[in-house]
Coordinates of C-alpha atoms and ligand atoms in Angstrom, one line a residue:
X28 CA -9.5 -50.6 76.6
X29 CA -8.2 -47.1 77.2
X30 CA -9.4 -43.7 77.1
X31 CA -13.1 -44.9 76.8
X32 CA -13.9 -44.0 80.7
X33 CA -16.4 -40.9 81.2
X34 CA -16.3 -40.3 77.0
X35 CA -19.6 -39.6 75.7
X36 CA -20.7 -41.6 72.7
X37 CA -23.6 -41.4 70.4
X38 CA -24.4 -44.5 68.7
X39 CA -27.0 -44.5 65.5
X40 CA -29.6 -47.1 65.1
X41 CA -28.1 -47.5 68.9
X42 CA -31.6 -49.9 69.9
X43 CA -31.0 -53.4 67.8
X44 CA -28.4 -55.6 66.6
X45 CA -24.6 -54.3 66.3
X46 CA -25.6 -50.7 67.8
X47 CA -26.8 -52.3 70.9
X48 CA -24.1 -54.5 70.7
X49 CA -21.8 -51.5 70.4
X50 CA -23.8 -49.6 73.3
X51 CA -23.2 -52.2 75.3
X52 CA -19.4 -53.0 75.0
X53 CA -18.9 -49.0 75.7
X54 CA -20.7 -49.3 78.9
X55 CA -18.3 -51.9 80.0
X56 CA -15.6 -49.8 79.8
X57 CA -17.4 -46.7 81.3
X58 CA -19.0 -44.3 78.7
X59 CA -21.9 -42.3 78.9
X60 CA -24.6 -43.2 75.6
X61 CA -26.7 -41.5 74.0
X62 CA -28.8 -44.4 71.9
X63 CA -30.5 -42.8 69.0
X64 CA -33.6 -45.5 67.7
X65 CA -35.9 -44.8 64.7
X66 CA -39.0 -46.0 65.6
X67 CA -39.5 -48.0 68.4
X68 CA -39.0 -46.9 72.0
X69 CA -39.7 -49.9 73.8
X70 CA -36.7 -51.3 71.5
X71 CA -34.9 -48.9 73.1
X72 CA -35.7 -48.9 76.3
X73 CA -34.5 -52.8 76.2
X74 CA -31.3 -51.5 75.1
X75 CA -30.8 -49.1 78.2
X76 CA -31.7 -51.6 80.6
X77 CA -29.3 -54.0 78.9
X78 CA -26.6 -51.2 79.7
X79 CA -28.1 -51.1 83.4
X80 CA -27.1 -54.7 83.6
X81 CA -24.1 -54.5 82.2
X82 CA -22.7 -51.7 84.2
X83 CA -23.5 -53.5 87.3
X84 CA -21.5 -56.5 86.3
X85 CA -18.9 -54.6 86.0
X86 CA -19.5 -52.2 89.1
X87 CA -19.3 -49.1 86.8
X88 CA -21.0 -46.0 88.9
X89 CA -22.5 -42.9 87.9
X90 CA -22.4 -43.3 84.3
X91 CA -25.2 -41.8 82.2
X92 CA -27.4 -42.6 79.3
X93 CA -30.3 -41.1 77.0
X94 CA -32.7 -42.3 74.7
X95 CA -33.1 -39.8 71.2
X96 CA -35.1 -40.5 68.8
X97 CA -34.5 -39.7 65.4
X98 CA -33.9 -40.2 61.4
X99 CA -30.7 -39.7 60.5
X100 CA -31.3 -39.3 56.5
X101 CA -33.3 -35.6 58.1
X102 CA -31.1 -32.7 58.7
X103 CA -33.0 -31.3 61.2
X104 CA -33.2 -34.3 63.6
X105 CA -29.5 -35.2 63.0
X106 CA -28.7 -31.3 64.5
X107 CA -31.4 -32.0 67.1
X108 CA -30.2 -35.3 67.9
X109 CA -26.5 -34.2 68.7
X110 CA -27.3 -31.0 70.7
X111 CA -29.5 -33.2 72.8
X112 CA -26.7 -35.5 73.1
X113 CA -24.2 -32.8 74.4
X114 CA -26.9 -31.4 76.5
X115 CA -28.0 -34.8 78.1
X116 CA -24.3 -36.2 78.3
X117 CA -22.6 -33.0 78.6
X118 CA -20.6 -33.4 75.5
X119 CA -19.8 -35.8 72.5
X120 CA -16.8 -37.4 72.1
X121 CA -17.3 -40.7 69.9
X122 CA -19.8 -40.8 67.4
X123 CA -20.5 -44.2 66.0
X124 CA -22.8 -44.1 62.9
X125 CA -24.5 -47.3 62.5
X126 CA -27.8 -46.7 61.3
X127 CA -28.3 -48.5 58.0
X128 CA -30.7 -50.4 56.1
X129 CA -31.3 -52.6 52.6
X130 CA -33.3 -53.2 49.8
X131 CA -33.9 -56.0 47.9
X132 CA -34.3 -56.3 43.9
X133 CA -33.1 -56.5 40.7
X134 CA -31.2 -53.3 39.2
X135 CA -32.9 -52.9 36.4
X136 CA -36.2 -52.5 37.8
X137 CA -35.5 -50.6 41.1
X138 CA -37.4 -47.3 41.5
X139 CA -34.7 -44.4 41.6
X140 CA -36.4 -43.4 45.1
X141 CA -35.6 -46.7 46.4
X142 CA -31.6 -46.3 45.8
X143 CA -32.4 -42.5 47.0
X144 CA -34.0 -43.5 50.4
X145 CA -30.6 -46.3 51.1
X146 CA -28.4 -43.5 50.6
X147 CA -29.8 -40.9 52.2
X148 CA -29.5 -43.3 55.6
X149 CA -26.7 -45.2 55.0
X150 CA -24.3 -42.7 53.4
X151 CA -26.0 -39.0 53.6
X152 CA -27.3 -39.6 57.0
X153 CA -23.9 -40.9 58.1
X154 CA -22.5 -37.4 56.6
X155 CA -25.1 -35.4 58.6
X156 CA -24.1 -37.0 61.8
X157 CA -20.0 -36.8 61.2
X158 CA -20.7 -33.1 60.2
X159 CA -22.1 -32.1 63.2
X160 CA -20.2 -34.0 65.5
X161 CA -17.3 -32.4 63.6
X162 CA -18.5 -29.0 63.8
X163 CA -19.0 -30.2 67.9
X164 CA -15.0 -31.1 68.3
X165 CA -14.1 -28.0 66.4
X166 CA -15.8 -25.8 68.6
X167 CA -14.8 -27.6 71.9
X168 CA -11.4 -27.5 70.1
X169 CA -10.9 -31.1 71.8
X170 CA -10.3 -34.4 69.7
X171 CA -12.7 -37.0 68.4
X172 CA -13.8 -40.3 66.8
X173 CA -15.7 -41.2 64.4
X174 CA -16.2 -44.9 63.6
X175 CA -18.5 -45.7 60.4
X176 CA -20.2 -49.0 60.4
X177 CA -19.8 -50.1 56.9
X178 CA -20.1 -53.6 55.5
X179 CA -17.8 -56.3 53.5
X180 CA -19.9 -54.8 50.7
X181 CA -18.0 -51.6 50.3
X182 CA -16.0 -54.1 48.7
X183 CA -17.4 -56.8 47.7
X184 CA -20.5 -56.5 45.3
X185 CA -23.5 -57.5 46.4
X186 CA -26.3 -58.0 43.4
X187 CA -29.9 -56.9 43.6
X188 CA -29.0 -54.6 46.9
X189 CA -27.2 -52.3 44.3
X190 CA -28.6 -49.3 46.9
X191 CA -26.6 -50.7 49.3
X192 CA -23.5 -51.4 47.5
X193 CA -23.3 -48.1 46.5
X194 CA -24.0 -46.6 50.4
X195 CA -21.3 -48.8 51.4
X196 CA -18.6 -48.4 48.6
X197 CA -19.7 -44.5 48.9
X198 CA -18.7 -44.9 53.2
X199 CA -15.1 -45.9 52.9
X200 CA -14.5 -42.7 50.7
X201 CA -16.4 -40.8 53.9
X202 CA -13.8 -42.4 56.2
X203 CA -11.0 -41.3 54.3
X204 CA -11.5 -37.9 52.8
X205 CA -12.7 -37.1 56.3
X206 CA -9.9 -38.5 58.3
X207 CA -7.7 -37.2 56.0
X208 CA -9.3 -33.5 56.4
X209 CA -9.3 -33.3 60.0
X210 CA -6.5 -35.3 61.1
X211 CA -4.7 -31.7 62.1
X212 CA -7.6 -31.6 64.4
X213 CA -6.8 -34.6 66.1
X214 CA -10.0 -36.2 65.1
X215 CA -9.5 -39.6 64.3
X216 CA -12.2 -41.1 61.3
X217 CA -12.5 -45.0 61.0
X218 CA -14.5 -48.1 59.6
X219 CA -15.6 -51.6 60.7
X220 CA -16.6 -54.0 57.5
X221 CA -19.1 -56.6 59.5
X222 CA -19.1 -60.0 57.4
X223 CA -22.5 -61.6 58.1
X224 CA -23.3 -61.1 61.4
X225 CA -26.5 -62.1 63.7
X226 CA -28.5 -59.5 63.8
X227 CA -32.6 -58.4 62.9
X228 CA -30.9 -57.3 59.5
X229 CA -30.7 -61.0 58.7
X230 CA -33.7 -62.1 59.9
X231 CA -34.3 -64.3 56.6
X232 CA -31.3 -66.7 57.3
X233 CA -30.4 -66.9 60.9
X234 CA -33.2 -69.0 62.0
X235 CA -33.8 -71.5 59.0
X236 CA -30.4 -73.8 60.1
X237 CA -30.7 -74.7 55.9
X238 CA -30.4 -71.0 54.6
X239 CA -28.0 -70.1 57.9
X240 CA -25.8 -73.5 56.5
X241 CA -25.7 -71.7 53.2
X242 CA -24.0 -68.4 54.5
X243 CA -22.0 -70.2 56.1
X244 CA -20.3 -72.2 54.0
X245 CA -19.1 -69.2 52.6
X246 CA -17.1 -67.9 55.4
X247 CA -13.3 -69.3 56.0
X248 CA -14.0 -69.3 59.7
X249 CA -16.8 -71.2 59.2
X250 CA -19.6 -69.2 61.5
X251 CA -22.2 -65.7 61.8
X252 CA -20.3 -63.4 64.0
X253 CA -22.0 -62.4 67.3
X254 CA -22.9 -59.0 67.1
X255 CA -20.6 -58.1 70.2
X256 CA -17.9 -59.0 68.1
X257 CA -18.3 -55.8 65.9
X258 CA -18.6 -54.1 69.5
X259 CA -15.4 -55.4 70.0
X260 CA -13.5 -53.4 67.2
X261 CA -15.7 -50.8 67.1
X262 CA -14.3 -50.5 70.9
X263 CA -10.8 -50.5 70.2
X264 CA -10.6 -48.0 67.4
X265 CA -12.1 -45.4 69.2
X266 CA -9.6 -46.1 72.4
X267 CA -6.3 -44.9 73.0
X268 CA -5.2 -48.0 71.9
X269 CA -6.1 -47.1 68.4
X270 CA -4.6 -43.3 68.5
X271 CA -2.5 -43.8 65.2
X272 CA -4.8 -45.4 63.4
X273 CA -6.9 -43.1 61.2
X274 CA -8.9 -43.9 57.7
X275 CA -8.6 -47.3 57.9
X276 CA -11.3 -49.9 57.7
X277 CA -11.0 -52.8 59.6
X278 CA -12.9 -56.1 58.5
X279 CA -14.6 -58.1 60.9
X280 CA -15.7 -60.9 58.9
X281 CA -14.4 -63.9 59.3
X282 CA -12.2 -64.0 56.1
X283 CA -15.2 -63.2 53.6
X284 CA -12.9 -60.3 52.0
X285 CA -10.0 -63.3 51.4
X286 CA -12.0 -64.4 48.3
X287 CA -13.2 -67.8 49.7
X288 CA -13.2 -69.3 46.2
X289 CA -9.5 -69.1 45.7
X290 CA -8.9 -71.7 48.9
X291 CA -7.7 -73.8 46.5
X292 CA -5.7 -72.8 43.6
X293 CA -7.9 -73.4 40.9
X294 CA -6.8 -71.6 37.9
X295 CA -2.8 -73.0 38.4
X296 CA -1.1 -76.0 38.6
Ligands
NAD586 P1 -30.4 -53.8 62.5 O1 -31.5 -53.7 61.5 O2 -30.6 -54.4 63.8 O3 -29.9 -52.3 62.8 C1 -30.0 -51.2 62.0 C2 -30.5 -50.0 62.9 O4 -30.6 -48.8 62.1 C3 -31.9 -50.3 63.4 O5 -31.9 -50.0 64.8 C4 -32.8 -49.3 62.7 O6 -33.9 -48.8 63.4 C5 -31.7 -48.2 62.4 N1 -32.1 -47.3 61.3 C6 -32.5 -47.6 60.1 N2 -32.9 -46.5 59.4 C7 -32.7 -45.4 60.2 C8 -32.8 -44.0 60.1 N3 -33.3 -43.5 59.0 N4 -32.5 -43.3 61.2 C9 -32.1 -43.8 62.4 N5 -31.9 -45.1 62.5 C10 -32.2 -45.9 61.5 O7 -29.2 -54.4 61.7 P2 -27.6 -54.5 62.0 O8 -27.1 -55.7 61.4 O9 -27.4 -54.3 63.5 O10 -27.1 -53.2 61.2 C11 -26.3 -52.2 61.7 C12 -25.3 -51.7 60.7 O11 -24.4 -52.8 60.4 C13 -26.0 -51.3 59.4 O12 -25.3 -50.1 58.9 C14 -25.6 -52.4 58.5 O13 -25.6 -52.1 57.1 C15 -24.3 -52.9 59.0 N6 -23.9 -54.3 58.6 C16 -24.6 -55.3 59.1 C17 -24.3 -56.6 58.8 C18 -25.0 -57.8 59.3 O14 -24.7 -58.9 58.8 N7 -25.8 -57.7 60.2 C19 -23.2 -56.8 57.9 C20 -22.5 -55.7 57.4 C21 -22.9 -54.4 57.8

């Protein structure tokens, strides 16, 4: 992939399931990470010596990481977290924000503070980061990526997780009223959609092969994804490869957005 050799890249919720995926497809192609975690260090930790291994399989030298932790929905750690990442790294280039979370349960009876508490990760948090790694590319005066981890759901609905629905929908208007703002600036502002994917987040399907069976049947291609699989695009729309491509939001999800239901023309002749 081009143009990811010796960038620096912080990646949120960087120490489990797609963000370590994502961590770990950058390392491959030579980029220094900063892995912000939330709560666990060890979790971490796992995460940078998965990097270890992965840069020596593919014999990339002298590349750095650091471990940051941090809450994205707080202001203050947000600015902490992405001066420590220019001072550890000695700059930011890609900032992938991935952190996110759900809750469960049905509208009508949700506590406002639990939509509040999804937003303030999933969307405000996400703002926090972009703003300061925008304020970061300004001042360098030197392009930059963003790439917002977002979900099939800013799209599709997804009932009793209105929280989330409405963190997602709420992202793909991030993407583009920032991409569109600073697109003289040459920063570049993108989105994956993940489909279900194999991660902790799904810990209440993957292993029970019944409930797993379930998802799946709803997915044209017929399977999870991997988690490397978002690395994969996540990878390629912050390369060179990708240097035209701004707002956009690129589904990875096995055709879940194609409306599944209409495989079969039911309501025509
Ligand atoms: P995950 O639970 O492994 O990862 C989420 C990460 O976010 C965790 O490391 C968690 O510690 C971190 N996090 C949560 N709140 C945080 C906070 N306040 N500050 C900092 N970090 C915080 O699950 P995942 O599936 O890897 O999810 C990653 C992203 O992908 C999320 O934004 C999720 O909405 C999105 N996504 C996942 C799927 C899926 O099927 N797995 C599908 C669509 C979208």
């Amino acid at each position: 992939m081009r143009g990811l050799k010796g960038k620096n890249v912080l990646i949120t919720g960087g120490s489990s399931g797609i963000g370590q995926a994502i961590a770990i497809r950058f390392s491959e192609y030579g980029s220094n990470i900063a892995i912000n975690y939330f709560r666990s260090r060890e979790e971490a930790e796992k995460t940078e010596q998965m990097l270890q291994v992965c840069r020596e399989q593919v014999q990339q030298q002298g590349v750095k990481d650091t471990l940051i932790q941090a809450d994205v929905s707080q202001e203050a750690d947000v600015v902490r977290m992405v001066k420590q990442t220019i001072d550890d790294l000695g700059g930011l280039d890609i900032l992938i924000n991935n952190a996110g979370f759900q809750i469960a349960g049905d509208s009508h009876d949700l506590p406002v503070s639990a939509i509040e508490r999804v937003l303030a990760t999933n969307l405000v948090g996400a703002y926090i980061c972009a703003r300061e790694a925008i304020k970061h590319f300004l001042a360098a005066n030197k392009p930059g990526v963003i790439i917002n981890v977002s979900s099939v759901h800013q799209i599709i609905p997804k009932p009793r997780f209105v929280g989330y629905s409405m963190s997602k929908g709420g992202m793909q208007n991030l993407t583009r009223t920032l991409a569109l703002e600073y697109a003289r600036n040459g920063i570049r502002v993108n989105g994956i959609g993940p489909g279900a994917t194999v991660t902790p987040i799904n810990r209440a399907w993957i292993d029970d092969p019944e409930k797993r069976a379930e998802v799946e049947k709803h997915i044209p291609l017929g399977r999870a994804a991997e988690a490397d699989e978002m690395g994969a695009a996540a990878a390629f729309l912050a390369s060179d490869d990708a240097a035209y491509i701004t707002g956009q939001t690129l589904f990875v999800d096995g055709g879940l957005t194609l409306y599944p239901d209409f495989r079969t023309a039911w309501s025509s002749e």
